[in-house]
XYZ file of C-alpha atoms in Angstrom:
745
model
C 0.000 0.000 0.000
C 1.344 3.383 -1.021
C 1.429 5.806 1.864
C -0.008 9.292 1.636
C 3.395 10.759 2.488
C 4.954 9.073 -0.522
C 2.196 10.232 -2.878
C 2.494 13.829 -1.671
C 6.272 13.722 -1.546
C 6.399 14.513 2.154
C 9.518 13.844 4.202
C 9.830 12.773 7.810
C 11.659 15.977 8.609
C 11.941 19.374 7.006
C 15.317 19.989 8.608
C 18.047 20.044 5.942
C 20.431 17.112 6.037
C 23.447 19.325 6.777
C 21.734 20.929 9.777
C 22.157 19.575 13.296
C 18.785 19.052 14.958
C 18.240 19.886 18.609
C 15.305 18.207 20.277
C 14.573 19.325 23.820
C 12.684 17.041 26.147
C 9.052 17.957 26.708
C 7.985 18.596 30.302
C 5.778 16.020 32.004
C 3.315 16.114 34.876
C 5.852 14.198 36.969
C 8.400 16.958 36.383
C 5.860 19.512 37.561
C 5.156 17.512 40.714
C 8.849 17.044 41.441
C 9.417 20.775 41.154
C 6.575 21.535 43.561
C 7.189 18.906 46.261
C 10.036 19.826 48.633
C 12.843 17.379 49.265
C 13.799 16.129 52.729
C 16.617 18.677 52.883
C 14.240 21.472 51.900
C 11.747 20.320 54.536
C 14.454 20.475 57.223
C 15.416 23.937 56.036
C 11.795 25.029 56.426
C 11.836 23.828 60.024
C 15.006 25.761 60.841
C 13.608 28.849 59.124
C 10.811 28.934 61.697
C 13.308 30.232 64.268
C 15.610 32.725 62.502
C 17.109 33.877 65.813
C 19.143 30.639 65.968
C 21.307 31.958 63.122
C 22.348 35.230 64.744
C 22.012 34.676 68.489
C 25.322 32.779 68.572
C 27.084 35.957 67.413
C 25.403 38.190 69.980
C 27.834 40.507 71.757
C 28.033 43.445 74.126
C 28.011 46.070 71.374
C 24.797 44.672 69.951
C 23.292 44.580 73.429
C 24.049 48.261 74.034
C 22.338 49.226 70.761
C 19.339 47.038 71.581
C 19.175 48.422 75.117
C 19.026 52.045 73.950
C 16.496 51.341 71.188
C 14.329 49.050 73.311
C 14.197 51.447 76.248
C 13.363 54.360 73.938
C 10.507 52.466 72.300
C 9.323 51.297 75.713
C 8.957 54.883 76.884
C 6.962 55.691 73.736
C 4.754 52.607 73.658
C 3.368 52.982 77.199
C 1.224 56.074 76.519
C 0.463 55.015 72.944
C -0.719 51.536 73.887
C -3.094 52.902 76.511
C -4.538 55.329 73.976
C -4.939 52.603 71.356
C -6.720 50.369 73.875
C -9.278 53.139 74.320
C -9.629 53.252 70.523
C -10.566 49.581 70.692
C -13.123 50.276 73.409
C -11.092 48.383 76.022
C -9.611 49.346 79.395
C -6.130 50.840 79.055
C -4.364 47.863 80.661
C -5.169 45.737 77.597
C -2.903 47.967 75.544
C -0.050 47.387 77.991
C -0.586 43.617 77.873
C -0.507 43.720 74.077
C 2.748 45.694 73.993
C 4.353 43.256 76.432
C 3.396 40.145 74.449
C 4.501 41.688 71.164
C 8.003 42.304 72.478
C 8.332 38.909 74.159
C 7.132 36.697 71.298
C 8.067 38.471 68.057
C 11.870 38.216 68.299
C 11.771 34.399 68.174
C 10.348 34.440 64.636
C 11.379 37.865 63.308
C 13.275 38.515 60.090
C 13.300 42.281 60.697
C 15.303 43.997 63.418
C 13.431 47.292 63.145
C 9.825 46.247 63.622
C 8.169 46.603 66.997
C 4.954 44.657 67.544
C 2.070 45.975 69.593
C -1.291 47.724 69.395
C -1.737 50.063 66.438
C -4.270 52.746 65.681
C -5.886 51.216 62.590
C -6.417 47.715 63.968
C -7.604 49.135 67.283
C -10.176 51.196 65.405
C -11.372 48.140 63.467
C -11.664 46.087 66.669
C -13.464 48.930 68.438
C -15.947 49.282 65.594
C -16.675 45.544 65.656
C -17.192 45.606 69.432
C -19.537 48.599 69.193
C -21.603 47.024 66.406
C -21.856 43.619 68.081
C -22.731 44.935 71.521
C -25.707 46.723 70.025
C -26.960 43.315 68.837
C -25.601 41.165 71.671
C -25.257 43.377 74.763
C -24.573 40.368 76.995
C -21.190 39.653 75.351
C -18.390 41.651 77.040
C -16.171 43.767 74.823
C -12.898 42.150 75.984
C -14.265 38.699 75.122
C -15.031 39.847 71.580
C -11.596 41.467 71.209
C -9.691 38.423 72.482
C -11.772 36.062 70.338
C -11.004 38.137 67.244
C -7.313 38.031 68.137
C -7.204 34.250 68.591
C -9.015 33.523 65.320
C -6.963 36.045 63.326
C -3.767 34.677 64.852
C -4.731 31.139 63.850
C -5.513 32.171 60.272
C -2.317 34.178 59.850
C -0.171 31.435 61.402
C -1.610 28.931 58.931
C -0.900 31.304 56.046
C 2.691 31.678 57.192
C 3.250 27.945 57.629
C 1.739 27.350 54.189
C 4.263 29.888 52.815
C 1.629 31.945 51.040
C 2.940 35.302 52.146
C 3.085 36.265 48.482
C -0.677 36.868 48.658
C 0.136 40.229 50.212
C 1.521 41.261 46.809
C -2.026 41.163 45.453
C -2.677 44.453 47.247
C -0.751 47.193 45.395
C 0.981 50.251 46.779
C -1.822 52.753 45.930
C -4.240 50.593 47.907
C -1.921 50.566 50.926
C -1.253 54.304 50.841
C -4.925 55.205 50.478
C -5.759 52.825 53.322
C -3.125 54.439 55.551
C -4.171 57.987 54.707
C -7.885 57.322 55.079
C -7.303 55.520 58.367
C -5.236 58.407 59.730
C -7.917 60.949 58.833
C -10.678 58.808 60.353
C -8.773 58.130 63.575
C -7.646 61.735 63.946
C -11.189 63.001 63.481
C -12.439 60.556 66.098
C -9.954 61.805 68.709
C -11.103 65.425 68.605
C -14.167 64.678 70.740
C -12.072 63.450 73.674
C -9.339 65.999 73.020
C -11.844 68.833 73.502
C -13.813 67.041 76.210
C -17.092 67.272 74.300
C -20.053 65.943 76.259
C -22.443 65.695 73.302
C -23.668 62.220 72.459
C -22.449 61.305 68.976
C -20.548 58.330 67.613
C -16.837 58.447 66.788
C -17.180 55.118 64.938
C -19.023 56.703 62.020
C -17.332 57.564 58.697
C -14.774 60.358 58.908
C -16.900 62.955 57.147
C -19.778 62.366 59.577
C -17.441 62.589 62.587
C -16.062 65.915 61.353
C -19.566 67.326 60.844
C -20.728 66.163 64.288
C -17.589 67.538 65.942
C -18.095 70.980 64.421
C -21.802 70.979 65.309
C -21.058 70.129 68.945
C -18.167 72.490 69.591
C -20.227 74.376 72.235
C -20.292 71.216 74.364
C -16.499 71.250 74.784
C -15.209 71.390 78.360
C -12.655 74.116 78.902
C -10.361 72.192 81.262
C -10.315 69.097 79.052
C -9.727 71.256 75.988
C -6.902 73.053 77.770
C -5.183 69.768 78.631
C -5.713 68.352 75.133
C -4.926 71.339 72.916
C -1.908 72.430 74.956
C -0.524 68.875 74.858
C -0.995 68.749 71.079
C 0.697 72.121 70.604
C 3.571 70.978 72.800
C 4.044 67.815 70.739
C 4.250 69.697 67.444
C 6.427 72.428 68.953
C 8.991 69.927 70.219
C 9.144 68.144 66.877
C 9.428 71.338 64.828
C 12.048 72.876 67.095
C 14.184 69.735 67.177
C 14.003 69.276 63.408
C 15.114 72.876 62.947
C 17.904 72.495 65.501
C 19.113 69.271 63.875
C 19.553 71.162 60.607
C 21.371 74.030 62.287
C 23.585 71.829 64.464
C 24.238 68.594 62.540
C 27.012 67.547 64.942
C 24.316 67.134 67.599
C 21.813 65.343 65.391
C 21.712 62.341 67.731
C 20.568 64.530 70.609
C 17.921 66.212 68.483
C 16.665 62.805 67.395
C 16.113 61.390 70.880
C 14.408 64.531 72.188
C 11.485 64.427 69.707
C 11.425 60.618 69.813
C 10.558 60.811 73.508
C 8.162 63.727 73.169
C 5.065 61.558 73.719
C 6.429 60.184 76.978
C 7.523 63.659 78.090
C 4.150 65.252 77.319
C 2.186 62.506 79.070
C 4.467 62.684 82.106
C 4.279 66.481 82.276
C 0.493 66.669 81.987
C 0.090 63.752 84.386
C 2.015 65.774 86.960
C -0.353 68.694 86.396
C -3.336 66.360 86.664
C -2.034 64.822 89.889
C -1.522 68.261 91.398
C -5.073 69.309 90.478
C -6.915 66.061 91.261
C -4.918 64.649 94.158
C -7.656 65.497 96.671
C -10.584 65.075 94.283
C -10.029 61.580 92.872
C -13.751 60.817 92.860
C -14.672 64.057 91.094
C -11.701 65.142 88.931
C -11.625 68.546 87.241
C -11.256 66.851 83.863
C -11.485 63.303 82.543
C -8.638 61.022 83.616
C -7.789 57.357 83.016
C -8.760 56.224 86.497
C -8.060 52.933 88.226
C -5.777 50.466 86.422
C -5.272 47.015 87.994
C -1.728 46.039 88.878
C -0.248 43.010 87.114
C -1.865 40.611 84.633
C -5.341 40.546 86.118
C -6.982 39.272 82.910
C -4.617 36.355 82.243
C -6.262 33.027 81.483
C -7.635 30.878 78.690
C -9.665 33.168 76.395
C -13.356 32.352 76.247
C -13.747 31.694 72.524
C -17.120 30.149 71.707
C -18.846 29.305 68.473
C -21.635 31.779 69.196
C -19.144 34.629 69.573
C -17.247 33.655 66.417
C -20.479 33.675 64.406
C -21.135 37.259 65.426
C -17.939 38.609 63.852
C -17.145 35.972 61.199
C -18.051 38.373 58.392
C -15.519 40.892 59.750
C -12.587 38.458 59.864
C -11.284 39.128 56.315
C -10.983 42.829 57.093
C -9.147 42.132 60.362
C -6.691 39.735 58.717
C -6.009 42.112 55.833
C -5.366 45.049 58.167
C -2.953 43.008 60.292
C -1.065 41.765 57.233
C -1.037 44.997 55.260
C 0.371 47.247 57.918
C 3.013 44.810 59.100
C 4.340 43.648 55.723
C 4.358 47.172 54.272
C 6.311 48.511 57.253
C 8.771 45.610 57.433
C 9.555 45.815 53.708
C 10.046 49.550 53.998
C 12.572 49.295 56.828
C 14.285 46.322 55.237
C 14.852 48.462 52.157
C 16.140 51.335 54.289
C 18.629 49.182 56.188
C 19.683 46.894 53.351
C 18.191 43.555 54.352
C 15.370 41.411 53.011
C 12.454 40.139 55.041
C 10.645 36.840 54.553
C 6.924 37.730 54.248
C 5.779 34.210 55.119
C 7.986 34.126 58.208
C 6.654 37.526 59.256
C 3.143 36.101 58.984
C 4.170 33.325 61.362
C 5.598 35.907 63.760
C 2.496 38.078 63.987
C 0.235 35.017 63.832
C 1.806 33.345 66.866
C 1.968 36.689 68.685
C -1.789 37.079 68.272
C -2.435 33.412 68.984
C -0.621 33.457 72.341
C -1.330 37.047 73.360
C -4.940 36.597 74.556
C -3.757 34.159 77.234
C -2.276 37.206 79.011
C -5.064 39.569 78.004
C -3.491 40.987 74.827
C -5.654 41.920 71.852
C -4.741 42.240 68.158
C -1.154 43.369 67.515
C 0.916 44.066 64.415
C 3.860 46.191 63.297
C 3.677 49.861 64.281
C 5.154 52.389 61.854
C 5.814 55.204 64.316
C 7.532 53.045 66.926
C 9.421 51.053 64.291
C 10.825 54.286 62.868
C 11.993 55.307 66.342
C 13.539 51.894 66.957
C 15.355 51.965 63.616
C 16.774 55.443 64.161
C 17.743 54.634 67.756
C 20.418 52.242 66.524
C 18.724 48.885 67.092
C 21.018 45.971 66.266
C 18.859 42.831 66.535
C 15.209 41.826 67.092
C 16.105 41.172 70.744
C 15.394 44.867 71.401
C 11.749 43.818 71.697
C 12.566 42.047 74.965
C 13.965 45.309 76.364
C 10.758 47.082 75.349
C 8.682 44.346 76.993
C 10.722 44.744 80.191
C 9.976 48.481 80.309
C 6.263 47.765 79.777
C 6.360 45.097 82.482
C 7.728 47.660 84.943
C 4.839 49.966 84.040
C 2.292 47.164 84.542
C 3.516 46.421 88.053
C 4.978 49.703 89.321
C 3.333 52.645 87.544
C -0.388 51.943 87.814
C -0.770 54.615 90.508
C 0.732 57.185 88.130
C -1.426 56.021 85.214
C -4.511 56.843 87.298
C -3.978 60.605 86.775
C -3.244 60.623 83.019
C -5.672 63.110 81.354
C -7.741 61.484 78.628
C -7.530 64.664 76.539
C -3.717 64.546 76.608
C -3.817 60.849 75.717
C -6.011 61.674 72.705
C -3.548 64.359 71.620
C -0.790 61.726 71.560
C -2.895 59.503 69.279
C -3.871 62.438 67.051
C -0.218 63.405 66.734
C 0.933 59.836 66.014
C -1.552 59.102 63.219
C -0.747 62.395 61.503
C 2.520 60.868 60.301
C 0.571 58.230 58.342
C -0.967 60.765 55.949
C 0.710 60.579 52.551
C 2.191 63.817 51.255
C 0.560 65.426 48.181
C 3.799 65.102 46.258
C 3.467 61.325 46.461
C 0.145 61.494 44.663
C 1.811 63.583 41.985
C 4.435 60.857 41.560
C 1.644 58.304 41.215
C 0.210 60.447 38.441
C 3.555 60.662 36.661
C 4.199 56.931 36.807
C 0.707 55.483 36.346
C -2.255 57.884 36.199
C -4.709 55.054 36.829
C -2.934 54.265 40.101
C -3.510 57.850 41.187
C -7.206 57.314 40.425
C -7.151 54.094 42.481
C -5.627 56.015 45.385
C -8.292 58.716 45.145
C -11.088 56.133 45.081
C -9.671 54.362 48.129
C -9.320 57.616 50.042
C -12.883 58.673 49.251
C -14.256 55.279 50.309
C -12.239 55.347 53.553
C -13.546 58.805 54.462
C -17.161 58.295 53.409
C -17.612 54.612 54.266
C -15.314 52.306 56.240
C -11.600 51.542 56.321
C -11.971 47.836 55.358
C -14.198 48.732 52.418
C -11.503 51.069 51.106
C -9.105 48.116 50.969
C -11.662 45.959 49.159
C -12.497 48.748 46.708
C -8.914 49.582 45.765
C -7.802 45.947 45.545
C -10.745 45.057 43.288
C -10.258 48.180 41.191
C -6.535 47.450 40.745
C -7.254 43.883 39.666
C -9.981 45.133 37.315
C -7.537 47.588 35.718
C -4.969 44.817 35.352
C -7.469 42.408 33.783
C -8.742 45.121 31.462
C -5.217 45.845 30.266
C -4.597 42.160 29.618
C -7.938 41.710 27.896
C -7.483 44.802 25.725
C -3.754 44.429 25.086
C -3.211 45.689 21.519
C -1.269 43.821 18.872
C 0.911 45.408 16.198
C 1.692 44.660 12.575
C 5.450 44.651 12.103
C 7.600 46.055 9.355
C 11.294 45.708 8.731
C 14.066 48.222 8.904
C 17.815 48.050 9.296
C 19.702 48.894 12.452
C 23.281 50.062 12.126
C 25.756 49.226 14.868
C 29.216 47.845 15.346
C 28.328 44.369 14.072
C 26.803 43.265 10.823
C 25.213 40.136 12.289
C 22.296 40.311 14.620
C 22.547 37.708 17.417
C 19.593 35.779 18.812
C 19.124 36.047 22.584
C 18.019 32.823 24.289
C 17.486 31.950 27.994
C 20.616 30.970 29.918
C 19.078 27.925 31.616
C 18.982 24.180 31.224
C 15.265 23.679 31.667
C 14.812 21.729 28.462
C 13.659 24.624 26.328
C 14.404 23.068 22.969
C 17.899 24.544 22.505
C 19.983 21.670 23.860
C 23.473 21.614 22.420
C 23.470 25.309 21.558
C 26.327 27.126 23.264
C 25.138 30.495 24.490
C 27.633 33.269 24.945
C 27.237 35.148 28.190
C 27.695 38.901 28.253
C 30.933 40.271 29.611
C 31.534 39.777 33.368
C 29.456 42.037 35.556
C 26.717 42.466 32.924
C 23.341 40.757 33.243
C 20.537 40.520 30.686
C 17.114 39.757 32.142
C 13.862 39.185 30.276
C 10.363 39.563 31.700
C 8.371 36.690 30.275
C 4.811 37.880 30.872
C 4.200 41.484 31.837
C 5.543 43.434 34.821
C 2.989 44.551 37.401
C 2.253 44.575 41.107
C 1.291 40.896 41.124
C 4.581 39.536 39.805
C 7.139 42.278 40.482
C 8.598 40.557 43.540
C 8.532 37.173 41.802
C 10.608 38.604 38.948
C 13.093 40.754 40.828
C 13.940 38.618 43.863
C 15.634 35.867 41.777
C 17.457 38.545 39.782
C 18.929 40.070 42.940
C 19.849 36.639 44.297
C 21.647 35.700 41.085
C 23.541 38.985 40.953
C 24.551 38.633 44.615
C 25.806 35.116 43.957
C 27.710 35.947 40.768
C 29.316 39.267 41.720
C 31.375 40.623 44.590
C 31.036 43.790 46.589
C 33.225 46.679 45.574
C 33.430 47.854 49.174
C 34.730 44.884 51.129
C 32.993 44.654 54.476
C 35.760 44.581 57.061
C 34.745 44.976 60.679
C 37.254 46.061 63.296
C 35.010 44.725 66.067
C 32.606 41.830 66.201
C 29.792 44.135 67.243
C 30.158 46.214 64.067
C 28.814 43.345 61.977
C 25.116 43.606 61.027
C 22.796 41.146 62.763
C 21.809 39.496 59.470
C 25.411 38.959 58.242
C 25.646 35.343 59.277
C 29.118 34.293 58.078
C 31.809 36.271 59.867
C 34.147 33.286 60.021
C 33.551 32.085 56.486
C 36.873 33.196 55.071
C 36.760 30.617 52.302
C 33.708 32.228 50.763
C 35.313 35.648 51.060
C 38.445 34.494 49.259
C 36.398 32.812 46.527
C 34.382 35.978 45.952
C 37.567 37.877 45.102
C 37.585 36.118 41.744
C 34.061 37.263 40.919
C 33.413 40.357 38.804
C 31.815 43.519 40.115
C 28.347 44.529 38.987
C 28.534 47.019 36.125
C 25.303 46.927 34.125
C 21.840 45.377 33.991
C 19.870 45.118 30.758
C 16.134 44.520 31.093
C 14.203 43.147 28.137
C 10.750 44.758 28.130
C 9.544 43.018 24.979
C 6.739 41.319 26.951
C 5.924 44.411 29.017
C 3.286 46.855 27.858
C 2.124 48.590 31.060
C 3.691 49.142 34.463
C 2.226 50.426 37.713
C 3.434 52.230 40.814
C 4.154 49.026 42.730
C 6.265 47.416 40.004
C 8.226 50.622 39.464
C 8.760 50.964 43.222
C 10.141 47.418 43.330
C 12.509 48.309 40.501
C 13.636 51.433 42.355
C 14.194 49.354 45.483
C 16.556 46.873 43.852
C 18.342 49.721 42.077
C 19.096 51.224 45.474
C 20.138 47.846 46.863
C 22.444 46.985 43.967
C 23.913 50.480 43.765
C 24.880 50.091 47.401
C 26.543 46.788 46.538
C 28.541 48.290 43.655
C 29.364 51.678 45.220
C 31.318 53.779 44.398
C 31.003 52.414 40.861
C 27.915 53.345 38.880
C 25.564 50.562 37.819
C 24.127 51.112 34.350
C 20.429 50.278 33.884
C 19.486 49.727 30.239
C 16.070 48.865 28.824
C 15.348 47.178 25.511
C 12.096 46.960 23.569
C 10.246 49.580 25.613
C 7.472 50.318 23.140
C 4.758 51.930 25.247
C 5.317 55.653 25.757
C 3.489 55.550 29.109
C 5.941 52.902 30.279
C 8.820 55.113 29.152
C 7.312 58.023 31.053
C 6.952 55.930 34.221
C 10.539 54.676 34.021
C 11.889 58.152 33.318
C 9.937 59.645 36.225
C 11.686 57.172 38.523
C 15.190 57.900 37.278
C 15.633 55.294 34.547
C 16.597 55.915 30.950
C 19.787 57.864 31.607
C 22.932 57.405 33.712
C 21.967 56.584 37.273
C 22.967 58.226 40.507
C 22.961 56.231 43.704
C 23.332 59.000 46.232
C 19.672 59.113 47.173
C 18.382 56.741 49.836
C 14.766 55.545 49.730
C 12.466 56.412 52.617
C 9.131 54.948 53.664
C 6.028 56.344 52.065
C 5.067 58.053 55.303
C 8.227 60.141 55.470
C 7.819 61.859 52.126
C 8.595 65.537 51.923
C 7.650 68.089 49.311
C 10.027 68.459 46.409
C 9.881 70.890 43.517
C 9.951 69.738 39.943
C 11.105 72.270 37.409
C 9.181 72.614 34.197
C 10.689 71.017 31.140
C 13.342 69.110 33.047
C 13.367 65.378 33.744
C 13.830 64.843 37.477
C 14.113 61.174 38.422
C 12.419 60.472 41.718
C 12.065 57.481 43.986
C 8.337 56.981 44.446
C 8.816 56.466 48.173
C 12.039 58.362 48.824
C 10.902 61.371 46.786
C 14.487 62.603 46.484
C 15.814 64.294 43.402
C 18.732 62.837 41.490
C 20.895 65.010 39.256
C 20.712 64.345 35.571
C 23.637 63.331 33.454
C 22.244 63.183 29.978
C 24.100 61.213 27.364
C 24.226 61.669 23.627
C 24.102 58.079 22.417
C 22.131 57.518 19.202
C 21.308 54.538 17.033
C 20.514 55.143 13.398
C 17.886 53.255 11.468
C 16.591 53.469 7.950
C 16.788 51.714 4.617
C 20.340 52.962 4.033
C 21.744 52.623 7.531
C 24.107 49.809 6.558
C 25.081 51.239 3.181
C 28.263 53.298 2.790
C 26.817 56.401 1.188
C 28.042 59.918 1.635
C 24.602 61.109 2.712
C 22.769 58.236 4.356
C 19.124 58.693 5.135
C 18.520 57.725 8.753
C 16.695 58.795 11.873
C 17.541 58.507 15.554
C 15.426 55.984 17.418
C 16.980 56.701 20.804
C 16.547 60.095 22.396
C 19.672 61.870 23.525
C 17.894 62.699 26.792
C 17.133 59.014 27.476
C 20.048 57.098 25.998
C 19.405 53.939 28.021
C 16.142 53.105 26.231
C 17.163 50.893 23.305
C 15.456 49.510 20.254
C 16.679 45.971 20.907
C 19.009 43.945 23.088
C 21.886 44.225 20.649
C 21.819 48.002 20.838
C 21.714 47.840 24.614
C 24.596 45.366 24.837
C 26.746 47.348 22.416
C 26.085 50.492 24.441
C 27.152 48.706 27.631
C 30.263 47.266 25.969
C 31.267 50.690 24.720
C 30.789 52.229 28.156
C 32.710 49.505 29.980
C 35.555 49.647 27.474
C 35.884 53.366 28.132
C 35.361 53.016 31.900
C 37.144 49.885 33.158
C 37.133 48.883 36.810
C 39.926 50.837 38.528
């Protein structure tokens, strides 16, 4: 029988006989399972990762202890008045705030991957818990508020601990930066508005759990009900807080050699103000404890009077089950955002899943001593970071200070004016409001992200804080899906690109994953140069997934230009775990230094604020690694002009400058932007970087490769943004030319 192939003249292969065929192995389901199931060694590593302190505690020394002692004691002095105020936000007696601060310091350091974070009660979560208690007690008045709060804490702790053990901390990446910033700003406005009633001593009956706009209206309507003595204690305390901060900031600029002094003075301003006004209150109310001249805290039990097994019942859980997603999201959002921010500032990387375990176990164990929901606190973490903290063990020092207050200072706490306590909360949450210049940067990078921020802020002010998170997260995902669904295609034409080489190379992945190119020898770029391709878009969902392996590979394949030599053991950072590993140090001397990174944006059409911020973060991290050399950042195949605008607004597209250090979103300051001049800015640091515009051009056109006297060609790369290239070849040739002219000294 004659086969069809023979009749049609078909061959078994269309590959010419003189061509070598390369057949890569196809992936199987078994390969997929093997990649996903951890080995025994990986399982043991996961167990040891549960207790990160075991890696650094063996190197603990006196110098580290002194740094931890100063930072822990400073935070302890700050957290005592704040925790009592936050407990009142939650509708609980003030001692619950002290219990929460104690448990946060005692438990967190066992599981922490961040040295700067301090765990305890925070304003936003306290507000959410207080709102839940208020709503439920209207329906179930027989259930005590503390029982509801402790039940919420136990359930949230269990959920978050499970998420951490399951290593699904990446889910936090599904909430983008605009959603977080709008949530923080809206929360700060809502909480601040709710404190004015107590700050002025208003006796009118209106709710401070309503939306922010309603609270502001009710506060203004009921100004005549303000009590003059309460208002005097509250307003004067608030003015004192802002005066101390402003004066110390001014003095620090005038006298930089005493900057340390002018840091600690404003850092302790809350403790000083509370102590000062408590002395006034004690002098006024010493002989009128039953009928004080203004509202005071009153009796606080000594010791852990509420310790015991929390009474968590199914009936109670049913009452707040619908609120659990909001509670979990608030706990995760605030903590992960803060820990990433301080990790970026201090040049270390946190493990989000491990941080979930840390706050999960803290909240799971806390209720047994009477603690309610706790997470990372931005204000206190900033103080701890700037105080010179060396390891997470500083939390134990903070817990010790709180423990002293629980047992020895309850008689003093009795006289604390409630109006002054409200002024401390009002002052603290003011730092969470995002500066207007940040919104402008959102607009420059991704206008739709600025719209998302505005929507979240409006929802937070007019509705509830949890709903603002839901709204912005859903809107961000909707924008992302819309962009993917409506991604435009393009018909391609051909033109000629003139460069140093006549042949155009093909760029293939440098891996051995069976991609169909077995046997093909791929030439790596020159040492210190890395080419990285994004395979499927670059947005807030996958930014960390893309960039973390890139940083790990660069760290493994390059050496630091500034060798880290420590004259004393205590000078070594807490997370530098190999001080005696001289063999690794000697091997790294043969590695190249990082010189340039080329990013292939052929699969990228749109970017957002979060993805750009991640790119800015690793730029800062890698510039620090290569300093004082300058790392070149080149981009190939950037076709979308909005993507070019976003990259340029963040300092990409031209020679980089690594003098600016990124700051958390909450510490943004105003910065001018001159008209008609490209000013690269870190979205979070908001610091200007000087421009150094190049004049590199690539010529294209039908006669670009023809030796004519008057070739017809056009420039496809702007002189103001010479690091945006038409293709990878152009980018690599540009890097080669730069490195040839600027060798490593």
